[in-house]
Short mmCIF file of N, CA and C in Angstrom, two decimals:
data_model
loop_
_atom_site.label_atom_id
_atom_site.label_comp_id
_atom_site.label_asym_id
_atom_site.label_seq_id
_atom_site.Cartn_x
_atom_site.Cartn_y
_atom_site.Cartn_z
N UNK A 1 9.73 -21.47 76.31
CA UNK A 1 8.30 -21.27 76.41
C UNK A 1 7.97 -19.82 76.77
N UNK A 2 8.32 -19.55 77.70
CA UNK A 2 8.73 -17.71 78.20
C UNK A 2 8.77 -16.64 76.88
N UNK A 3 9.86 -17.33 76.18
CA UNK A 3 10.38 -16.56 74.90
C UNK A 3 9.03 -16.48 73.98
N UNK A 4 8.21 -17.73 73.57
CA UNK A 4 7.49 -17.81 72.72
C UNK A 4 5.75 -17.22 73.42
N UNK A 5 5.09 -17.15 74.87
CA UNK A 5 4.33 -16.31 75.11
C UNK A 5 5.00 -14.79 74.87
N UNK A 6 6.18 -14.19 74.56
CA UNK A 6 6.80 -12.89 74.88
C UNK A 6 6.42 -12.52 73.40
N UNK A 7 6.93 -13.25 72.29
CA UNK A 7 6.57 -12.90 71.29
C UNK A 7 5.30 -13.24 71.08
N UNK A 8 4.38 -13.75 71.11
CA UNK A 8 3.25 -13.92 70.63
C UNK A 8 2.69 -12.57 71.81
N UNK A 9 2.85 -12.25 72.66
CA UNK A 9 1.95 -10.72 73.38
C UNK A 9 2.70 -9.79 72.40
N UNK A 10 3.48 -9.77 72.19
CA UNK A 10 4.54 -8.16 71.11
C UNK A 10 3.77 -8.69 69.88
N UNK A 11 3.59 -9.82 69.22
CA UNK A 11 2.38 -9.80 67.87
C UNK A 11 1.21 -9.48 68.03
N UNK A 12 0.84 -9.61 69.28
CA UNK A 12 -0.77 -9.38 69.50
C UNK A 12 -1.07 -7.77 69.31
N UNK A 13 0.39 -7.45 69.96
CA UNK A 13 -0.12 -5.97 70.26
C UNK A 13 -0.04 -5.31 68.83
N UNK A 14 1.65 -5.71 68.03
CA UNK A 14 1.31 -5.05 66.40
C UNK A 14 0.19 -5.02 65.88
N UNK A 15 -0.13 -6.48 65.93
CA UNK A 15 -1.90 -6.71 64.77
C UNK A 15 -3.09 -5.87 65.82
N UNK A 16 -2.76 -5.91 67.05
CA UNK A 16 -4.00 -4.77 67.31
C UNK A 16 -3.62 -3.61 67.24
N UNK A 17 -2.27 -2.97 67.37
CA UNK A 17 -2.23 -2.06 66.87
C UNK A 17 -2.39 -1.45 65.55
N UNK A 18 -2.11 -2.33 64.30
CA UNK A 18 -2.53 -1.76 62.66
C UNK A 18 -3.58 -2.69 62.31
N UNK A 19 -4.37 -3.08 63.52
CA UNK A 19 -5.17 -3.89 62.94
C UNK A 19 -6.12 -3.04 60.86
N UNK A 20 -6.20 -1.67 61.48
CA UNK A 20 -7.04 -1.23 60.18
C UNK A 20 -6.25 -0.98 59.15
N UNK A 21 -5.01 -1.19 59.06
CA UNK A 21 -4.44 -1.04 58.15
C UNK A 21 -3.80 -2.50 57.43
N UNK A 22 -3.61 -3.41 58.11
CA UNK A 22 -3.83 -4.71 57.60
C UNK A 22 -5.05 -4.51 57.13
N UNK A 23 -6.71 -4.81 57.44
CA UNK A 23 -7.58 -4.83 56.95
C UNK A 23 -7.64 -4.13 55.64
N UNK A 24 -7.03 -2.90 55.46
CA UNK A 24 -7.05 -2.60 54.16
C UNK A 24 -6.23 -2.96 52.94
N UNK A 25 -4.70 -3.80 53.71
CA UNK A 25 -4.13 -4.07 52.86
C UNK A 25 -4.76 -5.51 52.27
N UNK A 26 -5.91 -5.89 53.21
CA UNK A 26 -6.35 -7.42 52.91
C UNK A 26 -7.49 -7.21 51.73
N UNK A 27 -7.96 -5.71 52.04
CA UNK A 27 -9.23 -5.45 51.14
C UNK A 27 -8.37 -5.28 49.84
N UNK A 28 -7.35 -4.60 49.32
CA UNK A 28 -6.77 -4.14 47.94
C UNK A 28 -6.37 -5.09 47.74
N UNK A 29 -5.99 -6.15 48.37
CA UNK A 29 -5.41 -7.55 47.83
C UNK A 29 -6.39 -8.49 47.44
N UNK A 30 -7.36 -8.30 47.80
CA UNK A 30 -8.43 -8.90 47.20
C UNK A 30 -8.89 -8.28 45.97
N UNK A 31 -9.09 -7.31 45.78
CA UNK A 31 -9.91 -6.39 45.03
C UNK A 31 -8.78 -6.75 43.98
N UNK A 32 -7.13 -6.53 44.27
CA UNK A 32 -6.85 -6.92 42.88
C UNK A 32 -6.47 -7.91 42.51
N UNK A 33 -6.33 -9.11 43.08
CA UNK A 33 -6.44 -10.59 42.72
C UNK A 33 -7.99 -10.67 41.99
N UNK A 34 -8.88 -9.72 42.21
CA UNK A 34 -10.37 -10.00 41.60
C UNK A 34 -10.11 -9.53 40.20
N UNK A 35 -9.13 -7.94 40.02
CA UNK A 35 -8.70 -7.54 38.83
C UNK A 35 -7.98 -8.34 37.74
N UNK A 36 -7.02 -8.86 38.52
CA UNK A 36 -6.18 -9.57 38.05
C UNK A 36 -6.70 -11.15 37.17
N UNK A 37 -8.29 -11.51 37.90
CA UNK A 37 -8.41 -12.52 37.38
C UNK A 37 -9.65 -11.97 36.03
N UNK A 38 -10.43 -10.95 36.18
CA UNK A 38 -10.82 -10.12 34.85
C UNK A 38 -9.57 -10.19 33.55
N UNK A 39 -8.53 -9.37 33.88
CA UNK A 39 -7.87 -9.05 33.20
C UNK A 39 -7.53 -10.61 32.40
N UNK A 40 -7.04 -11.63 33.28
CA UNK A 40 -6.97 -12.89 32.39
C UNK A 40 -7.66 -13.47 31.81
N UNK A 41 -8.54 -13.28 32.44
CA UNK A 41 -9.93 -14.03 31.55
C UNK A 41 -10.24 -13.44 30.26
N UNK A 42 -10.38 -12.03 30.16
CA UNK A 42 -10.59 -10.95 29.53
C UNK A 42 -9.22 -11.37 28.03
N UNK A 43 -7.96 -11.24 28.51
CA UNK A 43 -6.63 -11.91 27.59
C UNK A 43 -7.17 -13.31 27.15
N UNK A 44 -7.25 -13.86 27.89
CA UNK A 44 -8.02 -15.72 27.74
C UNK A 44 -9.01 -15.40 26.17
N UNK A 45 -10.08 -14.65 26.61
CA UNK A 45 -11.26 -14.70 25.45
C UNK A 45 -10.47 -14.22 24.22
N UNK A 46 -9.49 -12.99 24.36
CA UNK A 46 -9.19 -12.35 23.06
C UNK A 46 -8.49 -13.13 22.64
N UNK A 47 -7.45 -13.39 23.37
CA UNK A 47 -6.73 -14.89 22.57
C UNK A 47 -7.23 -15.72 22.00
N UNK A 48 -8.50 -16.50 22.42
CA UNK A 48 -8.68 -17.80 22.13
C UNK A 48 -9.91 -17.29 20.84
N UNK A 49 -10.46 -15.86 20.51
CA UNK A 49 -11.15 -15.81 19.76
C UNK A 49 -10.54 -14.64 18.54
N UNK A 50 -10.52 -15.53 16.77
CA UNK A 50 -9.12 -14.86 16.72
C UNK A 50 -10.06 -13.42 16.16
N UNK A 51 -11.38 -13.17 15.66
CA UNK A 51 -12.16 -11.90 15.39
C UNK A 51 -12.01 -10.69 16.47
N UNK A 52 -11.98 -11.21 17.49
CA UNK A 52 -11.86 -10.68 18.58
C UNK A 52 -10.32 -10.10 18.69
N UNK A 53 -9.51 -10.84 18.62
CA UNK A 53 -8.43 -10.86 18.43
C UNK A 53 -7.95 -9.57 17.66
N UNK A 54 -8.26 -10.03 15.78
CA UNK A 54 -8.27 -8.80 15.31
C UNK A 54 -8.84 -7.45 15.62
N UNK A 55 -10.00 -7.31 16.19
CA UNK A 55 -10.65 -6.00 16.12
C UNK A 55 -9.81 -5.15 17.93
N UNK A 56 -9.35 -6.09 18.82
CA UNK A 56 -8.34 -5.40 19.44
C UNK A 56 -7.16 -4.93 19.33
N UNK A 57 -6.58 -5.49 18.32
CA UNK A 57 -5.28 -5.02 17.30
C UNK A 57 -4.93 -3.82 16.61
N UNK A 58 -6.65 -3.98 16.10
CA UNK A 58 -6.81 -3.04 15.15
C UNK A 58 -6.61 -1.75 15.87
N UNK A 59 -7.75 -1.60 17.34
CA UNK A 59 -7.86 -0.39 17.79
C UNK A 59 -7.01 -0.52 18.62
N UNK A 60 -5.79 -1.28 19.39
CA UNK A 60 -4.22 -0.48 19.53
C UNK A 60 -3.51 -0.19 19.21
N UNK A 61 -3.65 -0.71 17.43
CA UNK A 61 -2.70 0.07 16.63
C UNK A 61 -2.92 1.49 16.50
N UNK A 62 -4.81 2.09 15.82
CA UNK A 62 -4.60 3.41 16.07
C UNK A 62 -4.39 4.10 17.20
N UNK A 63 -4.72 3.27 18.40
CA UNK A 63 -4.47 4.17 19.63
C UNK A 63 -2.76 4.64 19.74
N UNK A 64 -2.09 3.48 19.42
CA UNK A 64 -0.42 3.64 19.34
C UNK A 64 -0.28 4.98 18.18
N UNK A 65 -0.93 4.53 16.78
CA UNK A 65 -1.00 5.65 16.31
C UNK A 65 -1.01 7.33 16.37
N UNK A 66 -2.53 7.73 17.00
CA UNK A 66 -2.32 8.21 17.69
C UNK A 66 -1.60 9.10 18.55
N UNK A 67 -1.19 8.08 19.78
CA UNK A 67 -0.08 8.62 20.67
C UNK A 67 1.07 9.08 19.75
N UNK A 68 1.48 7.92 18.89
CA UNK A 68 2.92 8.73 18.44
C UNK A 68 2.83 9.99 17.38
N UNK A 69 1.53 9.87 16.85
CA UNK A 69 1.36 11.64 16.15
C UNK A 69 1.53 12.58 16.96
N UNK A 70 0.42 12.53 18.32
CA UNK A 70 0.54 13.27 19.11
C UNK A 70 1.70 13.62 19.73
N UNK A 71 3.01 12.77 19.86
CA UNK A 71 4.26 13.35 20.37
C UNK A 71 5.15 13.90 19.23
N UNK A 72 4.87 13.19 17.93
CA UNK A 72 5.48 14.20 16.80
C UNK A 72 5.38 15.08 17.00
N UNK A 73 4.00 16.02 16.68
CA UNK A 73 3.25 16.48 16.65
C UNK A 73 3.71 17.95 17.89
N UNK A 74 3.98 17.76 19.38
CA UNK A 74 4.35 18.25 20.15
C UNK A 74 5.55 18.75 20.03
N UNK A 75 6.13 17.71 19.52
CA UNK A 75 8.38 18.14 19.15
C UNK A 75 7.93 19.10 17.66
N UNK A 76 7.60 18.87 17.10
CA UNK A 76 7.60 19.40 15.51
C UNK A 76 7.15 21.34 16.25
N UNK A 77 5.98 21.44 16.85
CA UNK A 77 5.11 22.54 17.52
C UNK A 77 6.27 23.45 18.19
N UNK A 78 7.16 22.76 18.86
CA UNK A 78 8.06 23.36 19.92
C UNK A 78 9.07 23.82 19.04
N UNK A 79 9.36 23.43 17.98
CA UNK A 79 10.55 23.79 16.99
C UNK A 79 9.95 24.77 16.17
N UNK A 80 8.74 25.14 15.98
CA UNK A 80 7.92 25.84 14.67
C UNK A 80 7.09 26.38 15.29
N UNK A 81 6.47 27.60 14.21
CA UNK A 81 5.97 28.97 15.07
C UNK A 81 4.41 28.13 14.68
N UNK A 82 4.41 26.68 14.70
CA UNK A 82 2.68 26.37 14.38
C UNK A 82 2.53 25.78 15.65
N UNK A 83 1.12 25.98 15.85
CA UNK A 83 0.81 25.02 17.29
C UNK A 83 0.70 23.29 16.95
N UNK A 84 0.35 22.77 18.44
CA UNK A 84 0.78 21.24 18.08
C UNK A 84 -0.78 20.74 17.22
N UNK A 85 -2.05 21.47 17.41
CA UNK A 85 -2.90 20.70 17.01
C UNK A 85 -2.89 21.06 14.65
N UNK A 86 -1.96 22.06 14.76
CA UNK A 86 -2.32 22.69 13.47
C UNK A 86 -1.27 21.47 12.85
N UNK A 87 0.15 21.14 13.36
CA UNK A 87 1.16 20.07 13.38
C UNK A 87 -0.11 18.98 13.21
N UNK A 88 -0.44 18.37 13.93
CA UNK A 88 -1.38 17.54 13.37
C UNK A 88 -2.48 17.23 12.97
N UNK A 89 -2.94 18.25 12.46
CA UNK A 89 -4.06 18.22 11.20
C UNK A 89 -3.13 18.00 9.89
N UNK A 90 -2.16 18.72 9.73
CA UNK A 90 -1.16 18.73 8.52
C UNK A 90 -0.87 17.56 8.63
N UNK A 91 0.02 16.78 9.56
CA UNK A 91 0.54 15.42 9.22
C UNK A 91 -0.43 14.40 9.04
N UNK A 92 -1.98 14.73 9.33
CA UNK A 92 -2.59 13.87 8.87
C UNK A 92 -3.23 13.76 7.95
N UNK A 93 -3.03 15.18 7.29
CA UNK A 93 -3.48 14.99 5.59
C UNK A 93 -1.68 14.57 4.91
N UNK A 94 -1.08 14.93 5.29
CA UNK A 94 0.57 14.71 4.49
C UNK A 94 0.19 12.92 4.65
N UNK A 95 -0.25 12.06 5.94
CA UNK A 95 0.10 11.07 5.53
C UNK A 95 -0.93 10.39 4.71
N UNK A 96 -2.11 10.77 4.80
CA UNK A 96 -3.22 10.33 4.16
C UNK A 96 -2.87 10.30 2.06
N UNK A 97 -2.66 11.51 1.86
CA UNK A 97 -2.26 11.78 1.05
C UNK A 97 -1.36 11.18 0.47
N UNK A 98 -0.07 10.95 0.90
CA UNK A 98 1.19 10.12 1.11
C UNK A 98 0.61 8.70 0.48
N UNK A 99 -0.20 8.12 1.12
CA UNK A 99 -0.54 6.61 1.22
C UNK A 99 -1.16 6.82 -0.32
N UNK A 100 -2.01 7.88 -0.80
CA UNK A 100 -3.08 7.68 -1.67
C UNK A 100 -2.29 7.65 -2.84
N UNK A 101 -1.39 8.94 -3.03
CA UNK A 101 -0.64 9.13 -4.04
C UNK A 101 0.46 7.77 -4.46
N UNK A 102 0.98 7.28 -3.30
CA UNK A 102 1.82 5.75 -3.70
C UNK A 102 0.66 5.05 -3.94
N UNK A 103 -0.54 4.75 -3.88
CA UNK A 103 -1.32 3.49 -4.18
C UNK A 103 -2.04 3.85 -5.57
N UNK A 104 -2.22 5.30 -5.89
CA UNK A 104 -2.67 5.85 -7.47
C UNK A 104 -1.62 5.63 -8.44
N UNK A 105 -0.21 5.75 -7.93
CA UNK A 105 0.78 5.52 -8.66
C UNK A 105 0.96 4.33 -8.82
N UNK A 106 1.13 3.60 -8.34
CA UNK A 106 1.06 1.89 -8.84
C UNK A 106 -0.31 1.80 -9.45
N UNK A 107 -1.35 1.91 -9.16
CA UNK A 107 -2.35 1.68 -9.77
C UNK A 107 -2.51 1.73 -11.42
N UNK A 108 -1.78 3.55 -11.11
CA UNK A 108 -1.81 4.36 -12.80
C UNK A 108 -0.97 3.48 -13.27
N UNK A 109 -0.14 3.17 -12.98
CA UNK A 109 1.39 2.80 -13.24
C UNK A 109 1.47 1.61 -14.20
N UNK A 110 0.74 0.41 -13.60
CA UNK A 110 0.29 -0.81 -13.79
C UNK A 110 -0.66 -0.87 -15.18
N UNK A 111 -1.79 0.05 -14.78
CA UNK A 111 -2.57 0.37 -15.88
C UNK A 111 -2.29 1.02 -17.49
N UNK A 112 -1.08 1.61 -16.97
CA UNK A 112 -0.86 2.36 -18.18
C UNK A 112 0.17 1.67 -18.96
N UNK A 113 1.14 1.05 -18.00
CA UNK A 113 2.25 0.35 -18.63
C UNK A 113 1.60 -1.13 -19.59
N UNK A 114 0.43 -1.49 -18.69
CA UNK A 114 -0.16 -2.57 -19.34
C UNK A 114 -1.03 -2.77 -20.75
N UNK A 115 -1.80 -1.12 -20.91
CA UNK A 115 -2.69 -1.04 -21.87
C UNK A 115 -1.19 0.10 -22.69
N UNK A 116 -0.21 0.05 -22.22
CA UNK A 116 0.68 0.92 -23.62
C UNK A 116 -0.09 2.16 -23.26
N UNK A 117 -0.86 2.98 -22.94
CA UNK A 117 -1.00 3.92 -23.22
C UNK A 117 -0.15 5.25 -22.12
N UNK A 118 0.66 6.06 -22.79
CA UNK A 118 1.42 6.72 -21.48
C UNK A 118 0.72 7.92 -21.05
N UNK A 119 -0.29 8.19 -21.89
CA UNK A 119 -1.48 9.27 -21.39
C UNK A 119 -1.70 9.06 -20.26
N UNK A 120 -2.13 8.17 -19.89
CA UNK A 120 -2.75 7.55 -18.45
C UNK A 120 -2.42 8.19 -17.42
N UNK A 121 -1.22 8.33 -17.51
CA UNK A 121 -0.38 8.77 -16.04
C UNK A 121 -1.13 10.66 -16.09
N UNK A 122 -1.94 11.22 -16.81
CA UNK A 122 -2.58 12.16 -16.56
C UNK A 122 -2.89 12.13 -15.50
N UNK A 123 -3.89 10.99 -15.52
CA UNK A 123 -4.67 10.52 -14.15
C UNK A 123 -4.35 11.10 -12.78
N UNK A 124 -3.19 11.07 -12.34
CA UNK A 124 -2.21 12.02 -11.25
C UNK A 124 -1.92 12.88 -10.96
N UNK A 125 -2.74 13.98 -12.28
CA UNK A 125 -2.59 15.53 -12.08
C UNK A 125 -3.65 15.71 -10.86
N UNK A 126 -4.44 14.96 -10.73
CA UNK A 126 -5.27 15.55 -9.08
C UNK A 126 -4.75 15.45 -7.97
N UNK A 127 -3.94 14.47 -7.92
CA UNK A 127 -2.64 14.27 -6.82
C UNK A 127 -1.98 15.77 -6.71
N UNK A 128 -1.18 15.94 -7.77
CA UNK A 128 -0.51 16.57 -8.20
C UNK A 128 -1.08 18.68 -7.33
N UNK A 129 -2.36 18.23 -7.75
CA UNK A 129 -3.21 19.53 -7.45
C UNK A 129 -3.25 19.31 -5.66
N UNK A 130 -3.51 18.41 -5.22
CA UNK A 130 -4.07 18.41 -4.09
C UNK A 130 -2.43 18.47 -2.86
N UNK A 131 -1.41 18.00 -3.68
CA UNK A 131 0.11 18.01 -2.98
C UNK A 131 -0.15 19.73 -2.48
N UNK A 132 -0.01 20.56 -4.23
CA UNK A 132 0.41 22.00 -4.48
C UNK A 132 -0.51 22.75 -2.91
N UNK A 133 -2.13 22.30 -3.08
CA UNK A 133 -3.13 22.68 -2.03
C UNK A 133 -2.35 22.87 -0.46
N UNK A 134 -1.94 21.58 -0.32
CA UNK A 134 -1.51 21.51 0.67
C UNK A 134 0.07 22.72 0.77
N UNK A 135 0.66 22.41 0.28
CA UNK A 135 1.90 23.69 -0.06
C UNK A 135 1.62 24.74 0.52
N UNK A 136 0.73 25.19 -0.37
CA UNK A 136 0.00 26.37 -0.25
C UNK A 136 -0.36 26.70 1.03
N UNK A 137 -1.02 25.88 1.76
CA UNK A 137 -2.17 26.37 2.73
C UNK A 137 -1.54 26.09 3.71
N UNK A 138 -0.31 25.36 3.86
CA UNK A 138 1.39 25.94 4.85
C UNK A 138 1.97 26.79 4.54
N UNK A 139 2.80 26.97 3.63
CA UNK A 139 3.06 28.26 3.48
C UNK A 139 2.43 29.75 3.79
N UNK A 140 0.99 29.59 3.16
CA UNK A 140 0.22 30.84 4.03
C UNK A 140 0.35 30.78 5.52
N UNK A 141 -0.23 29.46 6.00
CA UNK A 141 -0.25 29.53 7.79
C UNK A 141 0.93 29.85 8.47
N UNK A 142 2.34 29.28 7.38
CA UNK A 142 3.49 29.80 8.25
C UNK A 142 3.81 31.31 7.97
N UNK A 143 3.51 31.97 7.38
CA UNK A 143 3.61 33.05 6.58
C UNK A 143 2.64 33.64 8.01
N UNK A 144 1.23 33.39 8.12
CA UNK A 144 0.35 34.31 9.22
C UNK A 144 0.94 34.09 10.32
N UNK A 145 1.24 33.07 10.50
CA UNK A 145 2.04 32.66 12.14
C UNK A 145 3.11 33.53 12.35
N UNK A 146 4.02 33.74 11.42
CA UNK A 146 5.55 34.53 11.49
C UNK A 146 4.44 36.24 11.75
N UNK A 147 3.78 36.49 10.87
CA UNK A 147 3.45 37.89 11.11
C UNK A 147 2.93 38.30 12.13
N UNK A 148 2.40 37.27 13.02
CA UNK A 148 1.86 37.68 14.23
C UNK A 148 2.68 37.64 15.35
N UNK A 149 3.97 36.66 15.32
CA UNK A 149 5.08 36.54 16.15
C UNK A 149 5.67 38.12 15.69
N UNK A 150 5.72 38.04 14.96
CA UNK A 150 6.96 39.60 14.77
C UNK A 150 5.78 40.85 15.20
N UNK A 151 4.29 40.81 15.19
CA UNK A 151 3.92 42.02 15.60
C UNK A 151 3.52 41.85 16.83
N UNK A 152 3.76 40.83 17.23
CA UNK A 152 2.93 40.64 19.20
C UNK A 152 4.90 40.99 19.52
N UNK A 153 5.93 40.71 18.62
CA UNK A 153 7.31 40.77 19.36
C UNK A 153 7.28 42.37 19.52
N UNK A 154 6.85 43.06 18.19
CA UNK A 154 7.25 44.41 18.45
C UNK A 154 6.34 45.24 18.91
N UNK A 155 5.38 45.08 19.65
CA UNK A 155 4.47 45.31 20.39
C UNK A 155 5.21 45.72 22.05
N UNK A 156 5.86 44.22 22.45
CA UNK A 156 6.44 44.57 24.03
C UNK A 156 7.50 45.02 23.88
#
């Protein structure tokens, strides 16, 4: 009995001693059991509604997107005299482009093989133009980039 008033005065004194710091660990434990039950509910609706569903998909795919250009994008910059945002303006016409040119080519492809006519595949010289564009307008930028590295080098 001795033993058990001894410990219960040595608890009294901890909890009055941190009494405010318990209190705060009681406040964040609340606050995120309150989060925690948003967040499920919040999963609950998208799950159970499948529109909903899709249109959150949609926008973490480009957000994933995104992110992983942006770290291409950073490694590619660090290896090459281009900065990271010029890295991805380019990769996002290379992939845009990319996608258009495989979906014109089946398109042409289909079309032309079907009506016999092998003219058709003309059709692709704008591809064709808009690849060269792009060529071009790297090559110049790496071309200005190198000239300004070699005259800011021989400068110091």
């Amino acid at each position: 009995m001795i033993i058990d008033i001894a410990l219960g005065i040595v608890l009294a004194v901890f909890i009055l001693r941190y009494w405010p710091a318990i209190v705060a660990l009681g406040i964040i434990a609340v606050i995120g059991f309150v989060l925690l039950a948003f967040v499920g509910v919040g999963i609950y609706f998208i799950a159970s509604n499948e529109a909903v569903l899709q249109k959150v998909l949609t926008v973490l795919t480009l957000v994933a997107v995104f992110l992983v250009g942006s770290f291409v994008s950073q490694l590619i910059a660090q290896r090459t005299v281009l900065k990271s945002e010029e890295v991805g303006v380019l990769l996002t016409i290379a992939i845009f482009l990319t996608v258009t040119t495989l979906f014109f080519a089946w398109f042409i492809a289909k079309w032309a093989l079907d009506a016999g006519e092998v003219q058709l595949f003309l059709f692709l010289t704008p591809l064709l133009g808009l690849w060269a564009w792009l060529w071009i307008k790297l090559s110049r930028l790496l071309k200005s980039r190198r000239a300004e590295i070699s005259g800011a080098g021989g400068d110091a």
